[in-house]
GROMACS .gro file of C-alpha atoms in nm:
model
  386
    1MET     CA    1   0.160   0.546   3.148
    2ASN     CA    2   0.188   0.302   3.442
    3ARG     CA    3   0.518   0.125   3.484
    4LEU     CA    4   0.509  -0.258   3.453
    5ALA     CA    5   0.599  -0.467   3.750
    6LEU     CA    6   0.975  -0.536   3.757
    7THR     CA    7   1.086  -0.863   3.619
    8SER     CA    8   1.418  -1.019   3.625
    9MET     CA    9   1.484  -0.893   3.274
   10MET     CA   10   1.374  -0.541   3.373
   11PHE     CA   11   1.645  -0.559   3.646
   12LEU     CA   12   1.888  -0.665   3.376
   13VAL     CA   13   1.776  -0.362   3.146
   14ALA     CA   14   1.805  -0.123   3.449
   15SER     CA   15   2.151  -0.240   3.530
   16ALA     CA   16   2.263  -0.121   3.189
   17CYS     CA   17   2.201   0.239   3.301
   18GLY     CA   18   2.347   0.212   3.656
   19GLY     CA   19   2.655   0.414   3.778
   20ASN     CA   20   2.552   0.761   3.651
   21PRO     CA   21   2.243   0.963   3.707
   22PRO     CA   22   2.013   0.994   3.401
   23THR     CA   23   2.061   1.314   3.200
   24GLY     CA   24   1.699   1.362   3.130
   25ALA     CA   25   1.542   1.506   2.822
   26SER     CA   26   1.686   1.806   2.671
   27LEU     CA   27   1.432   1.997   2.462
   28THR     CA   28   1.576   2.239   2.208
   29THR     CA   29   1.296   2.346   1.979
   30THR     CA   30   1.341   2.529   1.646
   31PRO     CA   31   0.997   2.682   1.608
   32ASP     CA   32   1.088   2.854   1.276
   33VAL     CA   33   1.153   2.530   1.108
   34LEU     CA   34   1.020   2.241   1.306
   35PRO     CA   35   0.686   2.252   1.499
   36ALA     CA   36   0.681   2.345   1.858
   37GLY     CA   37   0.454   2.172   2.108
   38PRO     CA   38   0.431   1.938   2.403
   39SER     CA   39   0.664   1.643   2.453
   40ALA     CA   40   0.566   1.300   2.353
   41LEU     CA   41   0.771   1.171   2.634
   42ASP     CA   42   0.509   1.301   2.866
   43ASP     CA   43   0.200   1.217   2.672
   44PRO     CA   44   0.219   1.039   2.323
   45ASP     CA   45  -0.154   1.106   2.285
   46SER     CA   46  -0.168   1.478   2.312
   47ALA     CA   47  -0.437   1.643   2.103
   48ALA     CA   48  -0.166   1.874   1.984
   49PHE     CA   49  -0.003   1.596   1.781
   50PRO     CA   50  -0.073   1.458   1.431
   51PRO     CA   51  -0.236   1.114   1.450
   52PRO     CA   52   0.019   0.861   1.578
   53LEU     CA   53   0.136   0.581   1.336
   54VAL     CA   54   0.085   0.302   1.598
   55ASP     CA   55  -0.130   0.215   1.887
   56THR     CA   56   0.033   0.417   2.160
   57THR     CA   57  -0.096   0.181   2.435
   58GLN     CA   58   0.166  -0.057   2.297
   59ILE     CA   59   0.451   0.189   2.364
   60ILE     CA   60   0.542   0.067   2.717
   61SER     CA   61   0.808   0.136   2.977
   62GLY     CA   62   1.113  -0.065   2.955
   63GLY     CA   63   1.234   0.037   3.299
   64PRO     CA   64   1.477   0.327   3.265
   65PRO     CA   65   1.366   0.690   3.237
   66PRO     CA   66   1.455   0.910   2.937
   67ASP     CA   67   1.826   0.876   2.868
   68GLY     CA   68   1.862   0.649   3.173
   69ILE     CA   69   2.051   0.434   2.924
   70PRO     CA   70   2.272   0.725   2.820
   71PRO     CA   71   2.349   0.796   2.461
   72ILE     CA   72   2.698   0.894   2.364
   73ASP     CA   73   2.680   1.258   2.244
   74GLN     CA   74   3.046   1.342   2.234
   75PRO     CA   75   3.210   1.024   2.101
   76LEU     CA   76   3.590   0.995   2.120
   77PHE     CA   77   3.784   0.767   1.879
   78ARG     CA   78   4.107   0.580   1.902
   79SER     CA   79   4.337   0.402   1.639
   80ILE     CA   80   4.317   0.030   1.554
   81ALA     CA   81   4.655  -0.017   1.739
   82ASP     CA   82   4.508   0.140   2.056
   83ALA     CA   83   4.195  -0.064   2.039
   84GLU     CA   84   4.385  -0.399   1.997
   85GLN     CA   85   4.435  -0.458   2.356
   86SER     CA   86   4.063  -0.458   2.455
   87LEU     CA   87   3.897  -0.631   2.150
   88GLU     CA   88   3.902  -0.981   2.035
   89ASP     CA   89   3.909  -1.045   1.660
   90SER     CA   90   3.583  -1.216   1.669
   91GLU     CA   91   3.391  -0.931   1.858
   92ALA     CA   92   3.110  -0.758   1.658
   93VAL     CA   93   3.140  -0.397   1.560
   94VAL     CA   94   2.904  -0.174   1.375
   95VAL     CA   95   3.071  -0.019   1.072
   96VAL     CA   96   3.003   0.315   0.904
   97ASP     CA   97   3.205   0.440   0.603
   98ILE     CA   98   3.119   0.768   0.454
   99GLY     CA   99   3.356   0.928   0.208
  100GLY     CA  100   3.653   0.709   0.319
  101ASP     CA  101   3.597   0.804   0.694
  102ALA     CA  102   3.556   0.460   0.831
  103ARG     CA  103   3.452   0.402   1.189
  104ALA     CA  104   3.394   0.103   1.404
  105TYR     CA  105   3.147   0.116   1.703
  106PRO     CA  106   3.215  -0.197   1.918
  107VAL     CA  107   2.892  -0.366   2.034
  108GLU     CA  108   3.061  -0.410   2.376
  109ILE     CA  109   3.005  -0.030   2.409
  110LEU     CA  110   2.671   0.002   2.211
  111ILE     CA  111   2.502  -0.256   2.436
  112TRP     CA  112   2.529  -0.012   2.726
  113HIS     CA  113   2.433   0.304   2.539
  114GLU     CA  114   2.229   0.206   2.235
  115ILE     CA  115   2.268   0.552   2.049
  116VAL     CA  116   2.587   0.730   1.940
  117ASN     CA  117   2.531   1.081   1.806
  118ASP     CA  118   2.826   1.131   1.567
  119THR     CA  119   2.939   1.305   1.254
  120VAL     CA  120   3.117   1.089   0.991
  121GLY     CA  121   3.259   1.218   0.666
  122GLY     CA  122   3.105   1.552   0.755
  123VAL     CA  123   2.748   1.384   0.777
  124PRO     CA  124   2.563   1.389   1.101
  125ILE     CA  125   2.432   1.043   1.194
  126ALA     CA  126   2.281   0.846   1.479
  127VAL     CA  127   2.430   0.501   1.521
  128THR     CA  128   2.166   0.291   1.711
  129TYR     CA  129   2.166  -0.057   1.850
  130CYS     CA  130   1.887  -0.251   2.011
  131PRO     CA  131   2.002  -0.547   2.221
  132LEU     CA  132   1.649  -0.665   2.269
  133CYS     CA  133   1.585  -0.705   1.883
  134ASN     CA  134   1.959  -0.774   1.800
  135SER     CA  135   1.975  -0.494   1.545
  136ALA     CA  136   2.214  -0.213   1.446
  137ILE     CA  137   2.073   0.065   1.234
  138SER     CA  138   2.211   0.410   1.148
  139TYR     CA  139   2.026   0.718   1.037
  140LEU     CA  140   2.097   1.062   0.901
  141ARG     CA  141   2.006   1.277   1.207
  142GLU     CA  142   1.823   1.546   1.016
  143VAL     CA  143   1.462   1.614   1.002
  144ARG     CA  144   1.327   1.854   0.734
  145GLY     CA  145   1.680   1.967   0.685
  146VAL     CA  146   1.729   2.043   1.059
  147GLU     CA  147   2.008   1.870   1.240
  148THR     CA  148   1.913   1.718   1.576
  149THR     CA  149   2.039   1.442   1.812
  150PHE     CA  150   1.858   1.144   1.948
  151GLY     CA  151   1.810   1.000   2.300
  152THR     CA  152   1.672   0.690   2.457
  153SER     CA  153   1.311   0.727   2.569
  154GLY     CA  154   1.314   0.438   2.812
  155MET     CA  155   1.017   0.287   2.624
  156LEU     CA  156   0.972  -0.004   2.407
  157TYR     CA  157   0.749  -0.081   2.104
  158ALA     CA  158   0.729  -0.447   2.010
  159SER     CA  159   1.021  -0.518   2.230
  160ALA     CA  160   1.234  -0.270   2.038
  161LEU     CA  161   1.407   0.065   2.133
  162VAL     CA  162   1.200   0.383   2.100
  163MET     CA  163   1.416   0.695   2.049
  164TYR     CA  164   1.330   1.052   2.084
  165ASP     CA  165   1.467   1.349   1.894
  166ARG     CA  166   1.586   1.637   2.103
  167ALA     CA  167   1.439   1.907   1.874
  168THR     CA  168   1.066   1.831   1.928
  169GLU     CA  169   1.083   1.515   2.165
  170SER     CA  170   0.879   1.314   1.928
  171LEU     CA  171   0.905   0.932   1.955
  172TRP     CA  172   1.080   0.736   1.686
  173THR     CA  173   1.106   0.350   1.631
  174HIS     CA  174   1.461   0.249   1.608
  175PHE     CA  175   1.373  -0.040   1.379
  176ASP     CA  176   1.250   0.171   1.083
  177GLY     CA  177   1.339   0.527   1.169
  178ARG     CA  178   0.970   0.658   1.175
  179ALA     CA  179   0.830   0.916   1.420
  180VAL     CA  180   0.530   0.732   1.551
  181ALA     CA  181   0.405   0.984   1.803
  182GLY     CA  182   0.458   1.356   1.873
  183MET     CA  183   0.478   1.673   1.672
  184LEU     CA  184   0.676   1.502   1.393
  185ALA     CA  185   0.451   1.199   1.350
  186GLY     CA  186   0.485   1.062   1.009
  187GLU     CA  187   0.840   1.183   0.935
  188GLU     CA  188   1.101   0.916   0.844
  189LEU     CA  189   1.478   0.922   0.878
  190GLU     CA  190   1.720   0.836   0.595
  191GLN     CA  191   1.892   0.514   0.671
  192ILE     CA  192   2.264   0.490   0.651
  193ALA     CA  193   2.422   0.144   0.587
  194SER     CA  194   2.597   0.013   0.893
  195PRO     CA  195   2.659  -0.360   0.880
  196LEU     CA  196   2.777  -0.571   1.181
  197ILE     CA  197   3.110  -0.734   1.098
  198SER     CA  198   3.394  -0.880   1.309
  199TRP     CA  199   3.655  -0.665   1.456
  200GLY     CA  200   3.923  -0.877   1.262
  201ASP     CA  201   3.751  -0.803   0.935
  202PHE     CA  202   3.728  -0.433   1.014
  203LYS     CA  203   4.098  -0.410   1.084
  204THR     CA  204   4.181  -0.585   0.756
  205ALA     CA  205   3.951  -0.382   0.544
  206TYR     CA  206   4.010  -0.033   0.701
  207PRO     CA  207   4.365  -0.031   0.841
  208ASP     CA  208   4.339   0.350   0.885
  209GLY     CA  209   3.993   0.334   1.047
  210GLN     CA  210   3.888   0.486   1.387
  211VAL     CA  211   3.730   0.291   1.672
  212LEU     CA  212   3.486   0.431   1.931
  213SER     CA  213   3.677   0.472   2.254
  214ARG     CA  214   3.576   0.330   2.585
  215GLU     CA  215   3.628   0.674   2.722
  216THR     CA  216   3.258   0.763   2.701
  217GLY     CA  217   3.230   0.990   3.010
  218PHE     CA  218   3.032   0.705   3.183
  219ARG     CA  219   3.148   0.406   3.405
  220ARG     CA  220   3.035   0.078   3.253
  221ASN     CA  221   3.161  -0.277   3.260
  222TYR     CA  222   3.244  -0.268   2.883
  223GLY     CA  223   3.304  -0.626   2.766
  224GLN     CA  224   3.046  -0.771   2.994
  225ASN     CA  225   2.703  -0.870   2.859
  226PRO     CA  226   2.421  -0.740   3.059
  227TYR     CA  227   2.175  -0.957   2.863
  228PHE     CA  228   2.338  -1.290   2.951
  229GLY     CA  229   2.167  -1.579   2.762
  230TYR     CA  230   1.930  -1.352   2.561
  231ASP     CA  231   2.043  -1.488   2.203
  232ASP     CA  232   1.848  -1.808   2.248
  233PRO     CA  233   1.589  -1.886   1.971
  234ASP     CA  234   1.403  -2.110   2.221
  235THR     CA  235   1.328  -1.829   2.458
  236ALA     CA  236   1.062  -1.546   2.421
  237PRO     CA  237   1.136  -1.179   2.344
  238PHE     CA  238   1.126  -0.941   2.642
  239LEU     CA  239   0.803  -0.745   2.686
  240PHE     CA  240   0.687  -0.852   2.339
  241ARG     CA  241   0.312  -0.789   2.309
  242GLY     CA  242   0.262  -0.864   1.945
  243THR     CA  243   0.149  -1.174   1.762
  244ALA     CA  244   0.441  -1.389   1.673
  245ASP     CA  245   0.462  -1.489   1.303
  246GLU     CA  246   0.482  -1.871   1.333
  247ARG     CA  247   0.678  -1.918   1.017
  248ALA     CA  248   0.999  -1.921   1.233
  249ARG     CA  249   1.091  -1.915   1.598
  250ALA     CA  250   1.050  -1.558   1.741
  251LYS     CA  251   1.419  -1.515   1.822
  252GLU     CA  252   1.553  -1.699   1.513
  253ARG     CA  253   1.827  -1.495   1.339
  254VAL     CA  254   1.743  -1.352   1.007
  255VAL     CA  255   1.891  -1.104   0.760
  256GLY     CA  256   1.625  -0.860   0.650
  257VAL     CA  257   1.641  -0.649   0.336
  258SER     CA  258   1.379  -0.392   0.213
  259ILE     CA  259   1.385  -0.236  -0.125
  260GLY     CA  260   1.101  -0.010  -0.215
  261ASP     CA  261   0.771  -0.183  -0.114
  262SER     CA  262   0.931  -0.527  -0.118
  263SER     CA  263   1.095  -0.700   0.182
  264LYS     CA  264   1.248  -1.040   0.238
  265ALA     CA  265   1.404  -1.211   0.536
  266PHE     CA  266   1.661  -1.475   0.495
  267ALA     CA  267   1.713  -1.716   0.783
  268LEU     CA  268   2.071  -1.709   0.887
  269SER     CA  269   2.076  -2.079   0.856
  270ALA     CA  270   1.966  -2.043   0.478
  271ILE     CA  271   2.254  -1.808   0.389
  272SER     CA  272   2.538  -1.937   0.603
  273GLY     CA  273   2.782  -2.239   0.577
  274ASP     CA  274   3.105  -2.379   0.704
  275GLU     CA  275   3.338  -2.093   0.630
  276ALA     CA  276   3.187  -1.861   0.371
  277ARG     CA  277   2.886  -1.848   0.137
  278ALA     CA  278   2.752  -1.617  -0.142
  279THR     CA  279   2.373  -1.604  -0.196
  280ASN     CA  280   2.253  -1.456  -0.528
  281ALA     CA  281   1.898  -1.348  -0.478
  282GLU     CA  282   1.628  -1.086  -0.557
  283VAL     CA  283   1.416  -0.857  -0.338
  284GLY     CA  284   1.121  -0.742  -0.558
  285THR     CA  285   1.280  -0.694  -0.893
  286GLN     CA  286   1.614  -0.592  -0.750
  287PRO     CA  287   1.905  -0.838  -0.769
  288ILE     CA  288   2.114  -0.855  -0.464
  289VAL     CA  289   2.404  -1.075  -0.330
  290ILE     CA  290   2.450  -1.177   0.035
  291PHE     CA  291   2.805  -1.248   0.154
  292TRP     CA  292   2.837  -1.441   0.471
  293LYS     CA  293   3.165  -1.552   0.637
  294ALA     CA  294   3.246  -1.715   0.966
  295GLY     CA  295   3.433  -1.530   1.246
  296GLN     CA  296   3.198  -1.309   1.431
  297THR     CA  297   3.048  -1.394   1.767
  298THR     CA  298   2.726  -1.290   1.913
  299ALA     CA  299   2.751  -1.050   2.191
  300LEU     CA  300   2.412  -1.155   2.346
  301GLU     CA  301   2.477  -1.507   2.451
  302GLY     CA  302   2.773  -1.538   2.697
  303ALA     CA  303   2.861  -1.359   3.021
  304ASN     CA  304   3.108  -1.142   2.810
  305THR     CA  305   3.041  -0.992   2.461
  306SER     CA  306   3.324  -1.198   2.316
  307ASP     CA  307   3.202  -1.533   2.462
  308GLY     CA  308   2.915  -1.617   2.229
  309ARG     CA  309   2.880  -1.861   1.942
  310ASP     CA  310   2.998  -1.782   1.592
  311VAL     CA  311   2.716  -1.636   1.393
  312GLY     CA  312   2.936  -1.496   1.123
  313SER     CA  313   2.938  -1.156   0.941
  314VAL     CA  314   2.697  -1.051   0.663
  315GLY     CA  315   2.719  -0.803   0.380
  316VAL     CA  316   2.436  -0.723   0.132
  317PHE     CA  317   2.517  -0.559  -0.205
  318SER     CA  318   2.398  -0.480  -0.551
  319PRO     CA  319   2.592  -0.724  -0.771
  320GLU     CA  320   2.706  -0.482  -1.030
  321ALA     CA  321   3.053  -0.327  -1.094
  322GLY     CA  322   3.213  -0.178  -1.393
  323GLY     CA  323   2.874  -0.168  -1.575
  324GLU     CA  324   2.851  -0.543  -1.552
  325SER     CA  325   2.610  -0.761  -1.366
  326LEU     CA  326   2.790  -1.021  -1.143
  327THR     CA  327   2.729  -1.364  -1.010
  328PHE     CA  328   2.911  -1.468  -0.703
  329GLU     CA  329   3.055  -1.779  -0.548
  330ALA     CA  330   3.240  -1.826  -0.215
  331SER     CA  331   3.587  -1.972  -0.203
  332GLN     CA  332   3.881  -2.020   0.045
  333SER     CA  333   4.025  -1.680  -0.063
  334GLY     CA  334   3.706  -1.479  -0.049
  335PHE     CA  335   3.396  -1.410  -0.270
  336VAL     CA  336   3.460  -1.465  -0.634
  337ASP     CA  337   3.259  -1.324  -0.928
  338VAL     CA  338   3.213  -1.583  -1.197
  339GLU     CA  339   3.238  -1.320  -1.474
  340THR     CA  340   3.596  -1.190  -1.409
  341GLY     CA  341   3.725  -1.409  -1.144
  342SER     CA  342   3.788  -1.114  -0.912
  343ILE     CA  343   3.802  -1.167  -0.542
  344TRP     CA  344   3.591  -0.955  -0.304
  345ASP     CA  345   3.593  -0.912   0.076
  346ILE     CA  346   3.301  -0.900   0.320
  347THR     CA  347   3.292  -0.521   0.290
  348GLY     CA  348   3.214  -0.553  -0.094
  349ARG     CA  349   3.558  -0.445  -0.217
  350ALA     CA  350   3.749  -0.622  -0.489
  351VAL     CA  351   4.083  -0.703  -0.336
  352SER     CA  352   4.229  -0.877  -0.638
  353GLY     CA  353   4.165  -0.952  -1.010
  354GLU     CA  354   4.036  -0.750  -1.303
  355LEU     CA  355   3.803  -0.546  -1.085
  356GLU     CA  356   4.050  -0.485  -0.800
  357GLY     CA  357   3.983  -0.144  -0.628
  358MET     CA  358   3.609  -0.144  -0.722
  359THR     CA  359   3.343  -0.151  -0.449
  360LEU     CA  360   2.993  -0.301  -0.470
  361GLU     CA  361   2.707  -0.067  -0.380
  362ARG     CA  362   2.598  -0.167  -0.024
  363ILE     CA  363   2.242  -0.227   0.038
  364PRO     CA  364   2.120  -0.154   0.392
  365HIS     CA  365   2.006  -0.467   0.578
  366LEU     CA  366   1.944  -0.583   0.929
  367ASP     CA  367   2.089  -0.874   1.122
  368THR     CA  368   1.798  -0.923   1.367
  369PHE     CA  369   1.554  -1.159   1.537
  370TRP     CA  370   1.256  -1.288   1.326
  371PHE     CA  371   0.990  -1.141   1.562
  372ALA     CA  372   1.117  -0.788   1.513
  373TRP     CA  373   1.149  -0.811   1.133
  374ALA     CA  374   0.807  -0.967   1.097
  375THR     CA  375   0.645  -0.710   1.325
  376TYR     CA  376   0.784  -0.411   1.130
  377ARG     CA  377   0.750  -0.582   0.788
  378PRO     CA  378   0.430  -0.769   0.811
  379GLY     CA  379   0.371  -0.996   0.524
  380THR     CA  380   0.745  -1.026   0.448
  381GLU     CA  381   0.872  -1.307   0.242
  382LEU     CA  382   1.078  -1.550   0.446
  383VAL     CA  383   1.362  -1.764   0.285
  384ALA     CA  384   1.402  -2.050   0.541
  385SER     CA  385   1.668  -2.316   0.537
  386SER     CA  386   1.577  -2.620   0.348
   0.00000   0.00000   0.00000
């Protein structure tokens, strides 16, 4: 595959992997369990592979080689107290909570690495972040019951991160966790809920939580934004070759939710407000509630990841607790269910009232740009602001 001519944005992307030599692909096959064969990093169209799920001519180089943007394979963590000096309350963190093991992955670090291979609550996961489509998604890093790790391929599909697994070197789309080319084409990873919330809200909700350390083994300018000015709805996505869905601007922020065969995108402007807002809705036949509260800044706008405008934090939940269906409203003290008057926080936990201590079931969602959601969920319903 021929590399594209370098553009100013490609120099920007390449800068995110400078300072250390690329690690390169590390192929560890398990032929007794997973199929052995050639690497899709070398040729995604090999005759040895099952049919690809996408047009492989649209899988294009983004600049760096495989693992040129280096994943974090041996993450270290620190306490909230130790992280306080380097994080602003409004900074975005990706949150994973499995069995009470709550961890925050600051976007100021993920923006330089894009993948963290970790084990949380005894569960092997890959926390992934794509700056170009503004999305954080986590997956169980097991395929057919075999644990593996994931790397960055250096390629993009629809301007989104393409990952590769280190067991077979198949190519996977970050946005929906599907193997689209290689020996595992057709496989799909199990998604793990991992919302983006503010550092301040993480500290409040998880006082004993752990925070990904800047001690990554790589030298990076953590806190600086290598994608300065990218979060601008009036600009075009980098290397996007698809057909833009004209119902919204390509880089308008949306909250995307898929349940079964149904998907719906909510424009951020439709579910946000002055301080907090609760949106009671449905996706397909499934009732959901969307919590939004102010206080989280975008990492992709200013020169530093803490300098962007306030876009707020989002949580999406099944509105049921204690065997009762609930309807929510926002108040100055939090999110209130009409039925019991209990107050809930942005993580879906009742912090006071009759249902105190209960937790709403979290529904995985994506805070992302419209072009990405519409590409991976064609025909999706859009709830726009009135």
